[in-house]
PDB file of C-alpha atoms in Angstrom:
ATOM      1  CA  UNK F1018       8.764 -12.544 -17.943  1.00 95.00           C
ATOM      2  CA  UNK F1019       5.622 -12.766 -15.531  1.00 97.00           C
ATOM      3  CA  UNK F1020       2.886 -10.940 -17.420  1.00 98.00           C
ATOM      4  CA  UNK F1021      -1.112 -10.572 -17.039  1.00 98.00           C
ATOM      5  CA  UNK F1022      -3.020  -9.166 -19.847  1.00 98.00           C
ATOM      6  CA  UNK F1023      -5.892  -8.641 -19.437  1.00 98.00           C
ATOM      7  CA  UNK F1024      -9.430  -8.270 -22.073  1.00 98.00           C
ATOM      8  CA  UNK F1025     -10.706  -5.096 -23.593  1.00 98.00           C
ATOM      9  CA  UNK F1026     -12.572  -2.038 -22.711  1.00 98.00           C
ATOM     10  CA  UNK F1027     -16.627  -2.532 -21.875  1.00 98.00           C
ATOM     11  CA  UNK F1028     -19.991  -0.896 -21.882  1.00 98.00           C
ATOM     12  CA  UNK F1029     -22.496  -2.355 -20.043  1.00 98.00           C
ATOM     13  CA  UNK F1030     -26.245  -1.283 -18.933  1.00 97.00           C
ATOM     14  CA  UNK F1031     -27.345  -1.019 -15.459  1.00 97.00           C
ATOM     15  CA  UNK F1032     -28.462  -4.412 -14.149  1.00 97.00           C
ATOM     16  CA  UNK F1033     -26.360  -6.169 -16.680  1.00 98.00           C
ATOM     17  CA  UNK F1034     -23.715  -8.528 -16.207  1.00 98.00           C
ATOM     18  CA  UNK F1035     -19.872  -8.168 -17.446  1.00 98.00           C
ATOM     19  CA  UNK F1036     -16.744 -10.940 -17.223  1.00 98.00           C
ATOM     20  CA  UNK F1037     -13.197  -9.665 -17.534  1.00 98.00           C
ATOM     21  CA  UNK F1038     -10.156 -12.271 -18.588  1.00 98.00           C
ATOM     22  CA  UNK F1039      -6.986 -11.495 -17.021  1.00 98.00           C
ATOM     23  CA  UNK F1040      -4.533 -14.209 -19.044  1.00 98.00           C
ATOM     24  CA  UNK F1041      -1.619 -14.655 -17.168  1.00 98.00           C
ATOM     25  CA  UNK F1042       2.198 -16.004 -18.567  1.00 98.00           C
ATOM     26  CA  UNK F1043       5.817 -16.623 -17.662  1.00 97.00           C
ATOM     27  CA  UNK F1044       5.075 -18.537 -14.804  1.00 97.00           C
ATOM     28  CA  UNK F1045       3.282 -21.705 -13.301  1.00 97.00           C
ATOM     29  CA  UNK F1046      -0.303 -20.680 -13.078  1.00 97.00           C
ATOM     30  CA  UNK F1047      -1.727 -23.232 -10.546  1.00 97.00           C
ATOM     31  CA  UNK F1048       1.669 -22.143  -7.860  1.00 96.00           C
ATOM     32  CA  UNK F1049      -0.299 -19.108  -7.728  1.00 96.00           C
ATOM     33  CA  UNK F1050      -3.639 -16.718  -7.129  1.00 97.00           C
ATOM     34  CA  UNK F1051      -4.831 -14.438  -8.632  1.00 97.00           C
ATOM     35  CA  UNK F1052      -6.434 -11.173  -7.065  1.00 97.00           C
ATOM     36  CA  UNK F1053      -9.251  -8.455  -8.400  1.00 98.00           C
ATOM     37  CA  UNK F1054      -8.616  -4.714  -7.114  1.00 98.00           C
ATOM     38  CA  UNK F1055     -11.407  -2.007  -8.822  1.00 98.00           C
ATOM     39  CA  UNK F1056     -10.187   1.582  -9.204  1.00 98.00           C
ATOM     40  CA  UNK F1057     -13.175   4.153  -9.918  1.00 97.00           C
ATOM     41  CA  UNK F1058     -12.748   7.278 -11.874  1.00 96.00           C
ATOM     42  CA  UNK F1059     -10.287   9.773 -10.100  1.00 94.00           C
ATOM     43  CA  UNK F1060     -10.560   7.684  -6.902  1.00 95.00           C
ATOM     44  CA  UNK F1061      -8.351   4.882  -4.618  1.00 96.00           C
ATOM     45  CA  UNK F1062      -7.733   1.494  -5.146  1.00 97.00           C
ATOM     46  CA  UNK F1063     -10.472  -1.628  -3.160  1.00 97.00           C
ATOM     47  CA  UNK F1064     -10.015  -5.178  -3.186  1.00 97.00           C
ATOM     48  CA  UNK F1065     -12.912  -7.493  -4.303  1.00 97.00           C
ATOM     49  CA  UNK F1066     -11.193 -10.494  -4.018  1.00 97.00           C
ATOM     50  CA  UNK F1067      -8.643 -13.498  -4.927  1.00 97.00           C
ATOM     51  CA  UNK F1068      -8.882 -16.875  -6.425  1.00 97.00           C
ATOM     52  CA  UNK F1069      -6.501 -20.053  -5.782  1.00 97.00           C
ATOM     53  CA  UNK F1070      -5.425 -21.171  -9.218  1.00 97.00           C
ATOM     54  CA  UNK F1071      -4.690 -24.521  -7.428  1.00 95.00           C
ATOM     55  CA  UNK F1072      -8.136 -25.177  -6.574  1.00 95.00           C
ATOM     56  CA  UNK F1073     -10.632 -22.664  -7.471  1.00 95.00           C
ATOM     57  CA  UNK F1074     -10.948 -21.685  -3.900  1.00 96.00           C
ATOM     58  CA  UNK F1075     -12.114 -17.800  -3.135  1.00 97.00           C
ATOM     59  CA  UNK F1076     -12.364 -14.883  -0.604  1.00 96.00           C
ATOM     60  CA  UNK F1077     -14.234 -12.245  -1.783  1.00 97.00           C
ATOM     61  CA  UNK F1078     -14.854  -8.828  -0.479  1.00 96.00           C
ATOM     62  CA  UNK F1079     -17.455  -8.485   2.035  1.00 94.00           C
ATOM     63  CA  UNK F1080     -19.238  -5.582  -0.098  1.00 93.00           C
ATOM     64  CA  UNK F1081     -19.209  -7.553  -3.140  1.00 95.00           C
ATOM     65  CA  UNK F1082     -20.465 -10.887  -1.783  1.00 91.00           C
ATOM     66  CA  UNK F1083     -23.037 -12.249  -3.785  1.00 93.00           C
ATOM     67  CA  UNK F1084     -22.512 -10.080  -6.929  1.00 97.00           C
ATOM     68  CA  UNK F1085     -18.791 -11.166  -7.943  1.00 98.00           C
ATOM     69  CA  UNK F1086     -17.969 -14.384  -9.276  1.00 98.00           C
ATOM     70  CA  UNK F1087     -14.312 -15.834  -9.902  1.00 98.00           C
ATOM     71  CA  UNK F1088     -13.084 -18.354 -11.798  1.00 98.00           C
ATOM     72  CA  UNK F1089      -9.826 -19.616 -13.411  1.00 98.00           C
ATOM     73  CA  UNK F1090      -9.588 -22.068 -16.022  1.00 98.00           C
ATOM     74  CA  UNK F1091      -6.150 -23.668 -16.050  1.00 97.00           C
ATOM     75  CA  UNK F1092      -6.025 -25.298 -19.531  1.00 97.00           C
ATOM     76  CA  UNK F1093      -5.644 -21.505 -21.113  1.00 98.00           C
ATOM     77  CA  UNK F1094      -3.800 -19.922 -17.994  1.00 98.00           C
ATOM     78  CA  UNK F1095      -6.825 -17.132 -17.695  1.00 98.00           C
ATOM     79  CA  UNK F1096      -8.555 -15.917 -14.537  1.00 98.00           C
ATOM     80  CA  UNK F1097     -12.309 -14.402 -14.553  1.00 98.00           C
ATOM     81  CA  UNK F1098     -13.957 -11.712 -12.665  1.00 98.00           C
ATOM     82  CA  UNK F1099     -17.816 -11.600 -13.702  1.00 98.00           C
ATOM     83  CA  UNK F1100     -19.498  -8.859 -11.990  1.00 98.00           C
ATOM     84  CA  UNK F1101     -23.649  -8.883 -11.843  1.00 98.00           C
ATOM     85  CA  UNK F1102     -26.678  -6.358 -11.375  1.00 97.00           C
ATOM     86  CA  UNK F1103     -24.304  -3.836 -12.751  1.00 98.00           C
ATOM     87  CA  UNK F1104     -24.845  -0.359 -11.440  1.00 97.00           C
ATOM     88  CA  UNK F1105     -23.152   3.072 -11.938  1.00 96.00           C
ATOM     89  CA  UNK F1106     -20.939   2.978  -9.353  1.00 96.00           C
ATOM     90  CA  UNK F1107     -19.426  -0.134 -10.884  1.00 98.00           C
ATOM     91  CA  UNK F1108     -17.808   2.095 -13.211  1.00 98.00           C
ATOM     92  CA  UNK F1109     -14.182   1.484 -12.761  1.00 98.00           C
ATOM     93  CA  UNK F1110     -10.731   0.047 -14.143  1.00 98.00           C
ATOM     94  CA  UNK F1111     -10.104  -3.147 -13.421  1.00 98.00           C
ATOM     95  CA  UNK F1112      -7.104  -5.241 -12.365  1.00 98.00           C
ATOM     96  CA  UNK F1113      -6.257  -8.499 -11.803  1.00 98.00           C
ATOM     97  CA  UNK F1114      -2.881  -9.192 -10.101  1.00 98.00           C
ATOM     98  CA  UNK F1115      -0.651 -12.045  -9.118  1.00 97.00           C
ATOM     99  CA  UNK F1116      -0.896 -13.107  -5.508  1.00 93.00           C
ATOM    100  CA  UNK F1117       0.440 -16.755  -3.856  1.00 87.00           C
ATOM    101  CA  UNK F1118      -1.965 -16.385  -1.213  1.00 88.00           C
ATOM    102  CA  UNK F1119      -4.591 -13.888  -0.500  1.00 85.00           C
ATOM    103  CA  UNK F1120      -2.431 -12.763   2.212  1.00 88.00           C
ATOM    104  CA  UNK F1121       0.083 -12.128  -0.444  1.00 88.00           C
ATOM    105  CA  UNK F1122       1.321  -8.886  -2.053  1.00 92.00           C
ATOM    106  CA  UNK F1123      -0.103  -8.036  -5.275  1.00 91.00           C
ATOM    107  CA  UNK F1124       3.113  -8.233  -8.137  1.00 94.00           C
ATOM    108  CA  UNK F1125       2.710  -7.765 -11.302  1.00 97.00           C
ATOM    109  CA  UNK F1126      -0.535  -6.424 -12.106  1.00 98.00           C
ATOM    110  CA  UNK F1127      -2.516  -6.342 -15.379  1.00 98.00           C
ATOM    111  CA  UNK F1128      -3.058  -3.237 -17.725  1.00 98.00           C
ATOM    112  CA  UNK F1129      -6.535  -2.220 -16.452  1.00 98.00           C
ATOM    113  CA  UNK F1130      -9.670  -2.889 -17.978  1.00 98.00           C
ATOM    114  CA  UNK F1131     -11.918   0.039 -17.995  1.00 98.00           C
ATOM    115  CA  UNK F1132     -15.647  -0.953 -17.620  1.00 98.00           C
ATOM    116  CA  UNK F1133     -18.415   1.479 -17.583  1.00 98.00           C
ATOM    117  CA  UNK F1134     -22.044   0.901 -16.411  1.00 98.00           C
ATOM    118  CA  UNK F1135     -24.671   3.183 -18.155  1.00 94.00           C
ATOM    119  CA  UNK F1136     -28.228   3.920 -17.163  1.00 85.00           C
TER     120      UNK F1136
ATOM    121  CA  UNK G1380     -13.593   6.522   3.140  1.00 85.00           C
ATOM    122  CA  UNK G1381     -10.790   4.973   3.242  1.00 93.00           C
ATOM    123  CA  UNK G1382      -9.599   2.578   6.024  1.00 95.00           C
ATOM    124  CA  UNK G1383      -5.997   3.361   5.857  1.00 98.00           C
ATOM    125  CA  UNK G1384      -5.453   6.921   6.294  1.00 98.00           C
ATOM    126  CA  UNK G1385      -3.008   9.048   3.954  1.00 98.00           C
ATOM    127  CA  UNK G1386      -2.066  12.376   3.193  1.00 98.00           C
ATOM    128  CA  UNK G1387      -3.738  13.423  -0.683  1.00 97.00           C
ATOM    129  CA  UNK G1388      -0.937  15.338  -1.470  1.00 97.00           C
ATOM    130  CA  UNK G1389       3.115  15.780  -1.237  1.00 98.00           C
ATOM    131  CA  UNK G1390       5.580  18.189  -2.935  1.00 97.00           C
ATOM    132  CA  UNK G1391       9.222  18.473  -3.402  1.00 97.00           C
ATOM    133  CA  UNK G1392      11.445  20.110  -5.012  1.00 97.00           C
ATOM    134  CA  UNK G1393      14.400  17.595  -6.949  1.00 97.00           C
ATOM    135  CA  UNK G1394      16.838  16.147  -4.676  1.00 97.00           C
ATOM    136  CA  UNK G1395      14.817  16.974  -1.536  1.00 97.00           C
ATOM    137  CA  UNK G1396      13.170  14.084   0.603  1.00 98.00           C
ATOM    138  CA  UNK G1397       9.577  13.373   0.971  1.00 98.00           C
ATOM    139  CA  UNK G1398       7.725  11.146   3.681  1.00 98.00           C
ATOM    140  CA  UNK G1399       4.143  10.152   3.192  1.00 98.00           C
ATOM    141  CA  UNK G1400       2.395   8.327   6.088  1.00 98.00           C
ATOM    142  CA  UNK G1401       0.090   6.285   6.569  1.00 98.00           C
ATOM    143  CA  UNK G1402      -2.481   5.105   9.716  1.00 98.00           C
ATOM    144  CA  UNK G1403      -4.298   2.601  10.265  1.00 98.00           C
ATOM    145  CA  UNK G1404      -5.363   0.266  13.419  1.00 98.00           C
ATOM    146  CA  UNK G1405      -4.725  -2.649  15.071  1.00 97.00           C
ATOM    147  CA  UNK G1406      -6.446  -4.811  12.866  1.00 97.00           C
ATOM    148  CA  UNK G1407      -4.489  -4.297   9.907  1.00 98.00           C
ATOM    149  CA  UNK G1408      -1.243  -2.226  10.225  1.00 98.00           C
ATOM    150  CA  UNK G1409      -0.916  -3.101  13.744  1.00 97.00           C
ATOM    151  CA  UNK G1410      -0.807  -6.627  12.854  1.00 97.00           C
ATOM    152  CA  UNK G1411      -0.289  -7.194   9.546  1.00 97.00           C
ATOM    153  CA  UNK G1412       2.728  -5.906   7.061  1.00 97.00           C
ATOM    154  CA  UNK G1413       2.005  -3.011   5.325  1.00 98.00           C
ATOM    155  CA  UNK G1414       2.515  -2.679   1.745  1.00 98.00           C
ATOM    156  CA  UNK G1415       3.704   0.212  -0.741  1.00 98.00           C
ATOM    157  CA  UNK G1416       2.391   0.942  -4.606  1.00 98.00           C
ATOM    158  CA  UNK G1417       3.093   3.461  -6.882  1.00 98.00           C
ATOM    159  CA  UNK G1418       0.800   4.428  -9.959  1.00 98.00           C
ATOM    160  CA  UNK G1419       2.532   6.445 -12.619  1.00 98.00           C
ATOM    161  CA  UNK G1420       0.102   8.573 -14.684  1.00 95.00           C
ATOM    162  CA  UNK G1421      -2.404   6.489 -16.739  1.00 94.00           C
ATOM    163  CA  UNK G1422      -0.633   3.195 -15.719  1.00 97.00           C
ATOM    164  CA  UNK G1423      -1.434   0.334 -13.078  1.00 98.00           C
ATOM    165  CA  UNK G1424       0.371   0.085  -9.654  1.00 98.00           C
ATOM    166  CA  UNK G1425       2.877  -1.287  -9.157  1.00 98.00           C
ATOM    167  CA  UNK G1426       4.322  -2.981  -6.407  1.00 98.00           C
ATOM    168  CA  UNK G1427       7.108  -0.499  -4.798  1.00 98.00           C
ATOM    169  CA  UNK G1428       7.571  -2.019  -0.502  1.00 98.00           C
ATOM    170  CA  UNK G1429       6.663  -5.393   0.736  1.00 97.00           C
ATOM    171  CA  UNK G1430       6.975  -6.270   4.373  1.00 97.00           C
ATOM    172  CA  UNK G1431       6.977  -3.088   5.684  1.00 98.00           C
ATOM    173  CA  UNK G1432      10.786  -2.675   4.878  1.00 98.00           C
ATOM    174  CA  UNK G1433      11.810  -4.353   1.987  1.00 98.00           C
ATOM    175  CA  UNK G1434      12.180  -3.704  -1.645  1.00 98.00           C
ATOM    176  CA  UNK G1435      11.609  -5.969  -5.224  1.00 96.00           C
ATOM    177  CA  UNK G1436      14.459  -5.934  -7.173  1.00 96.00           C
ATOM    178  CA  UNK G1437      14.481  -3.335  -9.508  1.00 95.00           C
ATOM    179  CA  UNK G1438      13.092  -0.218  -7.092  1.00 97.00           C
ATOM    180  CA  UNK G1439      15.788   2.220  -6.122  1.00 96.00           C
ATOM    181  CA  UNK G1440      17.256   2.136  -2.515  1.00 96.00           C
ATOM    182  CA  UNK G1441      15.569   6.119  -2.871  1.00 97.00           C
ATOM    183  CA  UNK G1442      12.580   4.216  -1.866  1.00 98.00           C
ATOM    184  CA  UNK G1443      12.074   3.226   1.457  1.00 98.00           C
ATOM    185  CA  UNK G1444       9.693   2.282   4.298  1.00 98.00           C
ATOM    186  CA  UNK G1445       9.115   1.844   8.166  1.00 98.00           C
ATOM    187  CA  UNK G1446       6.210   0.944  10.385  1.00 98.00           C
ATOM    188  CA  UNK G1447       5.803   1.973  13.937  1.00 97.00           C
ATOM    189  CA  UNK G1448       3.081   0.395  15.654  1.00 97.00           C
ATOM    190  CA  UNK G1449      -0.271   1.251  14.002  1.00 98.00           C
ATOM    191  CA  UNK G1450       1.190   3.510  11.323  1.00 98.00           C
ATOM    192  CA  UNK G1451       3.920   3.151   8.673  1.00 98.00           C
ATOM    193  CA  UNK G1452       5.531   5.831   6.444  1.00 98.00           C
ATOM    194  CA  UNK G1453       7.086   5.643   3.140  1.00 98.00           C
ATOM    195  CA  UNK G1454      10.336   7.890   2.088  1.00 98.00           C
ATOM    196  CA  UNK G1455      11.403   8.867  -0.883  1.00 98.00           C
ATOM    197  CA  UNK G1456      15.468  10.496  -0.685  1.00 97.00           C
ATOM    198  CA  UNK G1457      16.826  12.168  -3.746  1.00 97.00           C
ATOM    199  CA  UNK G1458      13.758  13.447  -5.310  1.00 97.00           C
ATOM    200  CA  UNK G1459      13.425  12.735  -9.035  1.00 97.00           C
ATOM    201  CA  UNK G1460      11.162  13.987 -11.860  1.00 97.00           C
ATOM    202  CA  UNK G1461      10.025  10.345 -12.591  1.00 97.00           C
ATOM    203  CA  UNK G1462       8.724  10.076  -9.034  1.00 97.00           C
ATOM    204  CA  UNK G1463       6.016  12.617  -9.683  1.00 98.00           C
ATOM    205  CA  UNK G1464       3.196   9.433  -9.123  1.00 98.00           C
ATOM    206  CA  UNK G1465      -0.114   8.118  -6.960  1.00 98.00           C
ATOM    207  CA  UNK G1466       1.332   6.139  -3.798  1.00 98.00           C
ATOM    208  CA  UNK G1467      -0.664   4.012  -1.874  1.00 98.00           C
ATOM    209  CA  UNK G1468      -0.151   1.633   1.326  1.00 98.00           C
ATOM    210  CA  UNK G1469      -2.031  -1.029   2.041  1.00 98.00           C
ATOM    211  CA  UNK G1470      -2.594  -4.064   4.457  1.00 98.00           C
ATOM    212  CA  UNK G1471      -4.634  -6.946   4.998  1.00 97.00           C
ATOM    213  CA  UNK G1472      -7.802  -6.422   7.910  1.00 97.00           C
ATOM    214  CA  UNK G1473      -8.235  -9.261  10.369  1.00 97.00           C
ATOM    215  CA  UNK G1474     -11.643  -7.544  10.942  1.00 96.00           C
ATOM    216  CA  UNK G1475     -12.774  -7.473   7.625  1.00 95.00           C
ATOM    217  CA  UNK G1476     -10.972 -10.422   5.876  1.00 95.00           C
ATOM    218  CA  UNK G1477      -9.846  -8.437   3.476  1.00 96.00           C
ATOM    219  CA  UNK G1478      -7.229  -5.995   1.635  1.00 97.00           C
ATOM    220  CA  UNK G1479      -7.791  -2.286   2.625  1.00 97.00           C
ATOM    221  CA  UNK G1480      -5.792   0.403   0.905  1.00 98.00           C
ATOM    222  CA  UNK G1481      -5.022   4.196   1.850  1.00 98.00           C
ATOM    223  CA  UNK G1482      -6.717   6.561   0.165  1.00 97.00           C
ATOM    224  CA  UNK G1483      -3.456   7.425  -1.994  1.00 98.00           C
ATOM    225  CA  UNK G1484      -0.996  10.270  -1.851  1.00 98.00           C
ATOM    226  CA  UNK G1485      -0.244  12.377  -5.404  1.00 98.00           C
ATOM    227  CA  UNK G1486       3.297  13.728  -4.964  1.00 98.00           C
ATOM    228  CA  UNK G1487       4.201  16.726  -7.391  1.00 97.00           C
ATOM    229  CA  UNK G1488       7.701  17.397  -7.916  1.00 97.00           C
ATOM    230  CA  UNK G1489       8.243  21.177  -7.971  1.00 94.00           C
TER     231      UNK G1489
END
C-alpha cells in the first residue's frame, strides 16, 4: 500500500536549521510529488510547498521563500524539507504528502513530525 | 487568518445531518476545485472530497460535497460517533500560487 513515513520528533534553537525525511513506498516515486503542509499547535493547516520527484523542480510558498529548501533523492525513495533561521513560530507538525502535480490533491499523508523551535 | 473561510464549530446529534461551508473568492474556489480533509484526533488529514464532488474509495457516500460559485459546502448525512473530527476545505490560489486551506471546522457529536 502507498505509505509515507516520515523521521522523528525535533528540538531545535532559534536561528537553527532542521531537515525532515518523509520516505515514501508502494508506489513509483519519480510518477509523483511530493508536498509540505505545517500545522502549528491548536491551529489550521498552510502549505509551504511541493517538489517534482521527476525532476527536482519546486514551488514554494510565497511566505517561506528563501527559508525552505526541498529535495528528493530517488535512489532511497525519500523527500526533504530543511527549514532555516528557525524561529518560534516554526513550531509545528509537519507533513509531507503525495501529490502528482502541485495542482494535485494531497493523498496519503505522512504521520506528522512534530518540530519545536526554542529560544 | 485564514483565506478560505469556515465555520470553527458544528454539532449533531447521531443520525442527524450536518453542513459545514466554506467561502472563498474568485481566485481559488471560484476557479479552482475545492477540496475536503478530515483530521481525527491526534492523527493527520486525510483526504475525504476531491473535485468538489467526488469521493476516494473507501469514504462513505455519508460524505458529500457541492460548490456554488465562490463557496462550497461539505455534508455529512447519518451522523456517526466516529465523525466527531477537524474538517477542512481547501483550494489552490491563482493569486498566490499556492494551496490555501479554511481555517477548519471541529464537529462534536452530541
Amino acid at each position: 500500500q502507498v505509505q509515507l513515513v516520515q523521521s522523528g520528533a525535533e528540538v531545535k534553537k532559534a536561528g537553527a536549521s532542521v531537515k525532515v525525511s518523509c520516505k515514501a513506498s508502494g508506489y513509483t516515486f519519480t510518477s509523483y510529488g511530493i508536498s509540505w503542509v505545517r500545522q502549528a499547535p491548536g491551529q489550521g493547516l498552510e502549505w509551504m510547498g511541493w517538489i517534482s520527484a521527476y525532476n527536482g523542480n519546486t514551488i514554494y510558498a510565497q511566505k517561506l521563500q528563501g527559508r525552505v529548501t526541498m529535495t528528493t533523492d530517488t535512489s532511497t525513495t525519500t523527500a526533504y524539507m530543511e527549514v532555516r533561521s528557525l524561529r518560534s513560530d516554526d513550531t509545528a507538525v509537519y507533513y509531507c504528502a503525495r501529490g502528482t502535480t502541485v495542482h494535485h490533491w494531497f493523498d496519503p499523508w505522512g504521520q506528522g513530525t512534530l518540530v519545536t523551535v526554542s529560544s | 487568518q485564514s483565506v478560505l473561510t469556515q465555520p470553527p464549530s458544528a454539532s449533531g446529534t447521531p443520525g442527524q445531518r450536518v453542513t459545514i461551508s466554506c467561502s472563498g473568492s474568485s481566485s481559488n474556489i471560484g476557479n479552482n476545485y475545492v477540496y475536503w480533509y478530515q483530521q481525527l484526533p491526534g492523527t493527520a488529514p486525510k483526504l475525504l472530497i476531491y473535485r468538489n464532488n467526488q469521493r476516494p474509495s473507501g469514504v462513505p457516500d455519508r460524505f458529500s460535497g457541492s460548490k456554488s460559485g465562490t463557496s462550497a459546502s461539505l455534508a455529512i448525512s447519518g451522523l456517526r460517533s466516529e465523525d466527531e473530527a477537524d474538517y477542512y476545505c481547501a483550494a489552490w490560489d491563482d493569486i498566490l500560487s499556492g494551496w490555501v486551506f479554511g481555517g477548519g471546522t471541529k464537529v462534536t457529536v452530541l
